[in-house]
PDB file of C-alpha atoms in Angstrom:
ATOM      1  CA  MET L   1     120.130  68.052 119.902  1.00 88.00           C
ATOM      2  CA  SER L   2     120.875  71.363 121.612  1.00 87.00           C
ATOM      3  CA  ASN L   3     123.705  72.075 119.156  1.00 90.00           C
ATOM      4  CA  PHE L   4     121.310  71.539 116.239  1.00 90.00           C
ATOM      5  CA  TYR L   5     118.815  73.968 117.739  1.00 87.00           C
ATOM      6  CA  ASN L   6     121.352  76.570 118.839  1.00 87.00           C
ATOM      7  CA  VAL L   7     123.590  76.486 115.760  1.00 87.00           C
ATOM      8  CA  PHE L   8     121.133  75.710 112.981  1.00 91.00           C
ATOM      9  CA  ALA L   9     117.423  75.823 113.804  1.00 92.00           C
ATOM     10  CA  GLN L  10     117.314  79.010 115.860  1.00 94.00           C
ATOM     11  CA  PRO L  11     119.405  81.228 113.558  1.00 95.00           C
ATOM     12  CA  PHE L  12     117.722  79.944 110.371  1.00 96.00           C
ATOM     13  CA  GLY L  13     114.262  80.026 111.943  1.00 96.00           C
ATOM     14  CA  TRP L  14     114.761  83.601 113.098  1.00 96.00           C
ATOM     15  CA  ALA L  15     116.059  84.659 109.683  1.00 97.00           C
ATOM     16  CA  LEU L  16     113.076  83.001 108.007  1.00 97.00           C
ATOM     17  CA  PHE L  17     110.649  84.737 110.386  1.00 97.00           C
ATOM     18  CA  ARG L  18     112.333  88.097 109.778  1.00 97.00           C
ATOM     19  CA  ILE L  19     112.268  87.566 105.986  1.00 97.00           C
ATOM     20  CA  ILE L  20     108.582  86.593 106.058  1.00 97.00           C
ATOM     21  CA  ILE L  21     107.556  89.612 108.138  1.00 97.00           C
ATOM     22  CA  GLY L  22     109.704  91.950 106.037  1.00 97.00           C
ATOM     23  CA  GLY L  23     108.504  90.399 102.791  1.00 97.00           C
ATOM     24  CA  MET L  24     104.862  90.719 103.822  1.00 96.00           C
ATOM     25  CA  LEU L  25     105.449  94.389 104.619  1.00 97.00           C
ATOM     26  CA  VAL L  26     106.972  94.860 101.159  1.00 98.00           C
ATOM     27  CA  ILE L  27     103.937  93.227  99.531  1.00 97.00           C
ATOM     28  CA  GLU L  28     101.514  95.313 101.616  1.00 95.00           C
ATOM     29  CA  GLY L  29     103.551  98.463 100.982  1.00 96.00           C
ATOM     30  CA  TRP L  30     103.821  98.081  97.196  1.00 97.00           C
ATOM     31  CA  PRO L  31     100.370  99.556  96.372  1.00 97.00           C
ATOM     32  CA  LYS L  32     101.173 102.467  98.678  1.00 96.00           C
ATOM     33  CA  ILE L  33     104.542 103.083  96.993  1.00 97.00           C
ATOM     34  CA  VAL L  34     102.995 103.226  93.508  1.00 97.00           C
ATOM     35  CA  ALA L  35     100.353 105.675  94.808  1.00 97.00           C
ATOM     36  CA  PRO L  36     102.061 107.375  97.768  1.00 96.00           C
ATOM     37  CA  PHE L  37      99.337 109.981  98.294  1.00 97.00           C
ATOM     38  CA  ALA L  38      96.396 107.570  98.105  1.00 96.00           C
ATOM     39  CA  GLN L  39      96.225 107.279 101.902  1.00 94.00           C
ATOM     40  CA  VAL L  40      96.059 111.035 102.606  1.00 96.00           C
ATOM     41  CA  GLY L  41      92.390 111.002 103.611  1.00 94.00           C
ATOM     42  CA  PHE L  42      92.789 107.827 105.619  1.00 91.00           C
ATOM     43  CA  VAL L  43      95.714 109.049 107.724  1.00 93.00           C
ATOM     44  CA  GLU L  44      94.037 112.419 108.283  1.00 94.00           C
ATOM     45  CA  ASN L  45      90.899 110.609 109.484  1.00 90.00           C
ATOM     46  CA  LEU L  46      93.145 108.917 112.034  1.00 89.00           C
ATOM     47  CA  GLY L  47      94.352 112.337 113.176  1.00 91.00           C
ATOM     48  CA  PHE L  48      97.745 112.401 111.431  1.00 93.00           C
ATOM     49  CA  TYR L  49      98.163 115.797 109.780  1.00 94.00           C
ATOM     50  CA  PRO L  50      99.296 116.738 107.230  1.00 96.00           C
ATOM     51  CA  GLY L  51      98.224 113.690 105.263  1.00 95.00           C
ATOM     52  CA  TRP L  52     100.484 114.609 102.334  1.00 97.00           C
ATOM     53  CA  LEU L  53     103.429 113.953 104.673  1.00 97.00           C
ATOM     54  CA  TRP L  54     102.148 110.889 106.537  1.00 96.00           C
ATOM     55  CA  SER L  55     100.782 108.986 103.526  1.00 96.00           C
ATOM     56  CA  PRO L  56     104.136 108.655 101.701  1.00 97.00           C
ATOM     57  CA  MET L  57     105.871 108.075 105.040  1.00 96.00           C
ATOM     58  CA  LEU L  58     103.525 105.137 105.681  1.00 95.00           C
ATOM     59  CA  ALA L  59     104.286 103.830 102.186  1.00 96.00           C
ATOM     60  CA  GLY L  60     108.036 104.106 102.742  1.00 97.00           C
ATOM     61  CA  MET L  61     107.906 102.537 106.198  1.00 96.00           C
ATOM     62  CA  GLN L  62     106.065  99.521 104.894  1.00 96.00           C
ATOM     63  CA  PHE L  63     107.825  99.022 101.569  1.00 98.00           C
ATOM     64  CA  PHE L  64     111.418 100.057 102.280  1.00 98.00           C
ATOM     65  CA  GLY L  65     111.164  99.174 105.971  1.00 98.00           C
ATOM     66  CA  GLY L  66     110.060  95.687 104.969  1.00 98.00           C
ATOM     67  CA  MET L  67     113.124  95.370 102.736  1.00 98.00           C
ATOM     68  CA  PHE L  68     115.400  96.495 105.570  1.00 98.00           C
ATOM     69  CA  ILE L  69     113.759  94.086 108.037  1.00 98.00           C
ATOM     70  CA  ALA L  70     114.038  91.182 105.580  1.00 98.00           C
ATOM     71  CA  ALA L  71     117.727  91.965 105.035  1.00 97.00           C
ATOM     72  CA  GLY L  72     118.343  92.591 108.731  1.00 97.00           C
ATOM     73  CA  LEU L  73     119.634  96.139 108.224  1.00 97.00           C
ATOM     74  CA  LEU L  74     118.900  98.743 110.914  1.00 97.00           C
ATOM     75  CA  THR L  75     116.560  96.035 112.090  1.00 97.00           C
ATOM     76  CA  ARG L  76     115.559  97.202 115.555  1.00 97.00           C
ATOM     77  CA  PRO L  77     114.684 100.856 114.855  1.00 97.00           C
ATOM     78  CA  ILE L  78     112.875 100.042 111.614  1.00 97.00           C
ATOM     79  CA  ALA L  79     110.981  97.131 113.186  1.00 98.00           C
ATOM     80  CA  LEU L  80     110.013  99.365 116.126  1.00 98.00           C
ATOM     81  CA  ALA L  81     108.729 102.097 113.790  1.00 97.00           C
ATOM     82  CA  ASN L  82     106.715  99.507 111.866  1.00 97.00           C
ATOM     83  CA  ALA L  83     105.427  97.983 115.117  1.00 97.00           C
ATOM     84  CA  VAL L  84     104.042 101.373 116.159  1.00 96.00           C
ATOM     85  CA  MET L  85     102.399 101.797 112.758  1.00 94.00           C
ATOM     86  CA  LEU L  86     100.985  98.252 112.937  1.00 94.00           C
ATOM     87  CA  ALA L  87      99.697  98.840 116.476  1.00 95.00           C
ATOM     88  CA  ILE L  88      97.811 101.878 115.134  1.00 94.00           C
ATOM     89  CA  THR L  89      96.371  99.582 112.461  1.00 92.00           C
ATOM     90  CA  LEU L  90      95.296  97.150 115.180  1.00 94.00           C
ATOM     91  CA  TRP L  91      93.643  99.975 117.123  1.00 94.00           C
ATOM     92  CA  PHE L  92      91.899 101.101 113.914  1.00 92.00           C
ATOM     93  CA  HIS L  93      90.381  97.644 113.354  1.00 92.00           C
ATOM     94  CA  PHE L  94      89.048  97.561 116.905  1.00 93.00           C
ATOM     95  CA  ALA L  95      87.790 101.156 116.842  1.00 93.00           C
ATOM     96  CA  HIS L  96      86.255 101.015 113.346  1.00 91.00           C
ATOM     97  CA  PRO L  97      84.684  97.582 112.850  1.00 92.00           C
ATOM     98  CA  TYR L  98      83.302  96.632 109.449  1.00 89.00           C
ATOM     99  CA  GLY L  99      79.734  96.646 110.726  1.00 85.00           C
ATOM    100  CA  ASP L 100      76.993  94.063 110.762  1.00 86.00           C
ATOM    101  CA  ALA L 101      75.613  94.138 107.201  1.00 83.00           C
ATOM    102  CA  LEU L 102      76.603  94.690 103.587  1.00 84.00           C
ATOM    103  CA  LEU L 103      73.042  94.774 102.308  1.00 83.00           C
ATOM    104  CA  THR L 104      70.068  96.884 103.228  1.00 86.00           C
ATOM    105  CA  GLN L 105      66.702  95.246 103.741  1.00 86.00           C
ATOM    106  CA  ALA L 106      65.911  95.982 100.069  1.00 85.00           C
ATOM    107  CA  GLY L 107      69.131  94.209  99.090  1.00 81.00           C
ATOM    108  CA  ILE L 108      68.210  91.163 101.156  1.00 82.00           C
ATOM    109  CA  GLU L 109      64.769  91.124  99.502  1.00 83.00           C
ATOM    110  CA  ALA L 110      66.377  91.281  96.042  1.00 80.00           C
ATOM    111  CA  LEU L 111      68.680  88.456  97.042  1.00 80.00           C
ATOM    112  CA  ASN L 112      65.784  86.322  98.261  1.00 81.00           C
ATOM    113  CA  ALA L 113      63.780  87.077  95.103  1.00 83.00           C
ATOM    114  CA  GLY L 114      66.375  85.160  93.116  1.00 77.00           C
ATOM    115  CA  SER L 115      67.935  88.096  91.311  1.00 70.00           C
ATOM    116  CA  GLU L 116      70.385  87.216  88.562  1.00 77.00           C
ATOM    117  CA  PHE L 117      72.758  89.804  89.972  1.00 78.00           C
ATOM    118  CA  PHE L 118      73.981  87.394  92.644  1.00 79.00           C
ATOM    119  CA  THR L 119      76.174  84.325  92.194  1.00 85.00           C
ATOM    120  CA  ALA L 120      75.535  81.192  94.237  1.00 84.00           C
ATOM    121  CA  ASN L 121      78.514  82.136  96.415  1.00 85.00           C
ATOM    122  CA  GLY L 122      77.138  85.649  96.838  1.00 80.00           C
ATOM    123  CA  VAL L 123      73.730  84.322  97.890  1.00 82.00           C
ATOM    124  CA  LYS L 124      75.377  82.070 100.475  1.00 83.00           C
ATOM    125  CA  ARG L 125      77.548  84.860 101.910  1.00 83.00           C
ATOM    126  CA  LEU L 126      74.844  87.505 101.872  1.00 84.00           C
ATOM    127  CA  ALA L 127      71.812  85.488 103.032  1.00 83.00           C
ATOM    128  CA  ASP L 128      71.878  87.313 106.371  1.00 88.00           C
ATOM    129  CA  GLY L 129      72.767  90.640 104.764  1.00 86.00           C
ATOM    130  CA  GLY L 130      76.459  89.811 104.944  1.00 86.00           C
ATOM    131  CA  GLY L 131      76.679  89.904 108.733  1.00 89.00           C
ATOM    132  CA  ALA L 132      78.436  86.551 109.153  1.00 89.00           C
ATOM    133  CA  PHE L 133      80.821  87.376 106.309  1.00 89.00           C
ATOM    134  CA  LEU L 134      81.722  90.763 107.832  1.00 91.00           C
ATOM    135  CA  THR L 135      82.214  89.151 111.243  1.00 93.00           C
ATOM    136  CA  SER L 136      84.703  86.778 109.642  1.00 93.00           C
ATOM    137  CA  VAL L 137      86.473  89.623 107.810  1.00 92.00           C
ATOM    138  CA  GLN L 138      86.636  91.668 111.037  1.00 94.00           C
ATOM    139  CA  LEU L 139      88.149  88.776 112.985  1.00 95.00           C
ATOM    140  CA  LYS L 140      90.736  88.112 110.269  1.00 95.00           C
ATOM    141  CA  ALA L 141      91.689  91.812 110.186  1.00 94.00           C
ATOM    142  CA  GLU L 142      92.136  91.880 113.962  1.00 95.00           C
ATOM    143  CA  LEU L 143      94.102  88.625 114.072  1.00 96.00           C
ATOM    144  CA  ALA L 144      96.345  89.659 111.175  1.00 94.00           C
ATOM    145  CA  SER L 145      97.041  92.993 112.872  1.00 93.00           C
ATOM    146  CA  ILE L 146      97.876  91.248 116.145  1.00 96.00           C
ATOM    147  CA  PHE L 147     100.268  88.896 114.330  1.00 94.00           C
ATOM    148  CA  TRP L 148     101.937  91.739 112.401  1.00 93.00           C
ATOM    149  CA  SER L 149     102.295  93.954 115.488  1.00 95.00           C
ATOM    150  CA  ALA L 150     103.666  91.131 117.636  1.00 97.00           C
ATOM    151  CA  GLY L 151     106.034  90.005 114.869  1.00 97.00           C
ATOM    152  CA  ALA L 152     107.435  93.491 114.406  1.00 97.00           C
ATOM    153  CA  LEU L 153     107.785  93.932 118.194  1.00 97.00           C
ATOM    154  CA  LEU L 154     109.658  90.627 118.481  1.00 97.00           C
ATOM    155  CA  ILE L 155     112.039  91.662 115.721  1.00 97.00           C
ATOM    156  CA  ALA L 156     112.516  95.059 117.390  1.00 97.00           C
ATOM    157  CA  ALA L 157     113.278  93.332 120.704  1.00 97.00           C
ATOM    158  CA  PHE L 158     115.675  90.676 119.412  1.00 95.00           C
ATOM    159  CA  GLY L 159     117.219  92.367 116.379  1.00 95.00           C
ATOM    160  CA  GLY L 160     118.262  90.875 113.079  1.00 95.00           C
ATOM    161  CA  GLY L 161     119.891  87.759 114.440  1.00 94.00           C
ATOM    162  CA  TYR L 162     122.847  85.748 113.201  1.00 93.00           C
ATOM    163  CA  PHE L 163     122.001  85.982 109.480  1.00 93.00           C
ATOM    164  CA  SER L 164     121.559  89.741 109.180  1.00 95.00           C
ATOM    165  CA  LEU L 165     123.383  92.674 107.662  1.00 94.00           C
ATOM    166  CA  ASP L 166     123.462  94.264 111.126  1.00 94.00           C
ATOM    167  CA  ARG L 167     125.632  91.377 112.353  1.00 93.00           C
ATOM    168  CA  LEU L 168     127.762  91.411 109.216  1.00 92.00           C
ATOM    169  CA  LEU L 169     128.391  95.149 109.712  1.00 92.00           C
ATOM    170  CA  LYS L 170     128.956  94.535 113.426  1.00 89.00           C
ATOM    171  CA  LYS L 171     126.262  97.067 114.352  1.00 82.00           C
ATOM    172  CA  GLN L 172     123.529  96.346 116.869  1.00 76.00           C
ATOM    173  CA  PHE L 173     121.028  99.147 117.018  1.00 74.00           C
TER     174      PHE L 173
END
């Protein structure tokens, strides 16, 4: 079975992993590409000035970097750059949690009064003011950021693999 794993499973599995990570970056980067300056305030709040430079750079790193990672072109440097960006995202989720409530006490009272403004799903999710829902959202944001950061770091460490443009061009960066 070692031949199967070494010749087939490992190269195809690595290519699939690289394509998934790159493709997810493309999907996440698309809204930023169509509005490249939309993140100016966000990046400046993180301390990256000038925001007019960093916001489109973030968009390009995610969207075009994702394409390069998926194709396995300049894989290591682009994956490393994205890993740094994703690690900053991870830090952001830890440093700026969503909080413990969506509703104020008046909102909870309106919810409990049977207001027609809430769906049955909304009532269920907001019964405690939204605390449990936000805890779930926070955990998912942290776990997704850990996965993304680790995935990009793995790709940066191991490169594009057998089925990559880097290999086809005989360039290992």
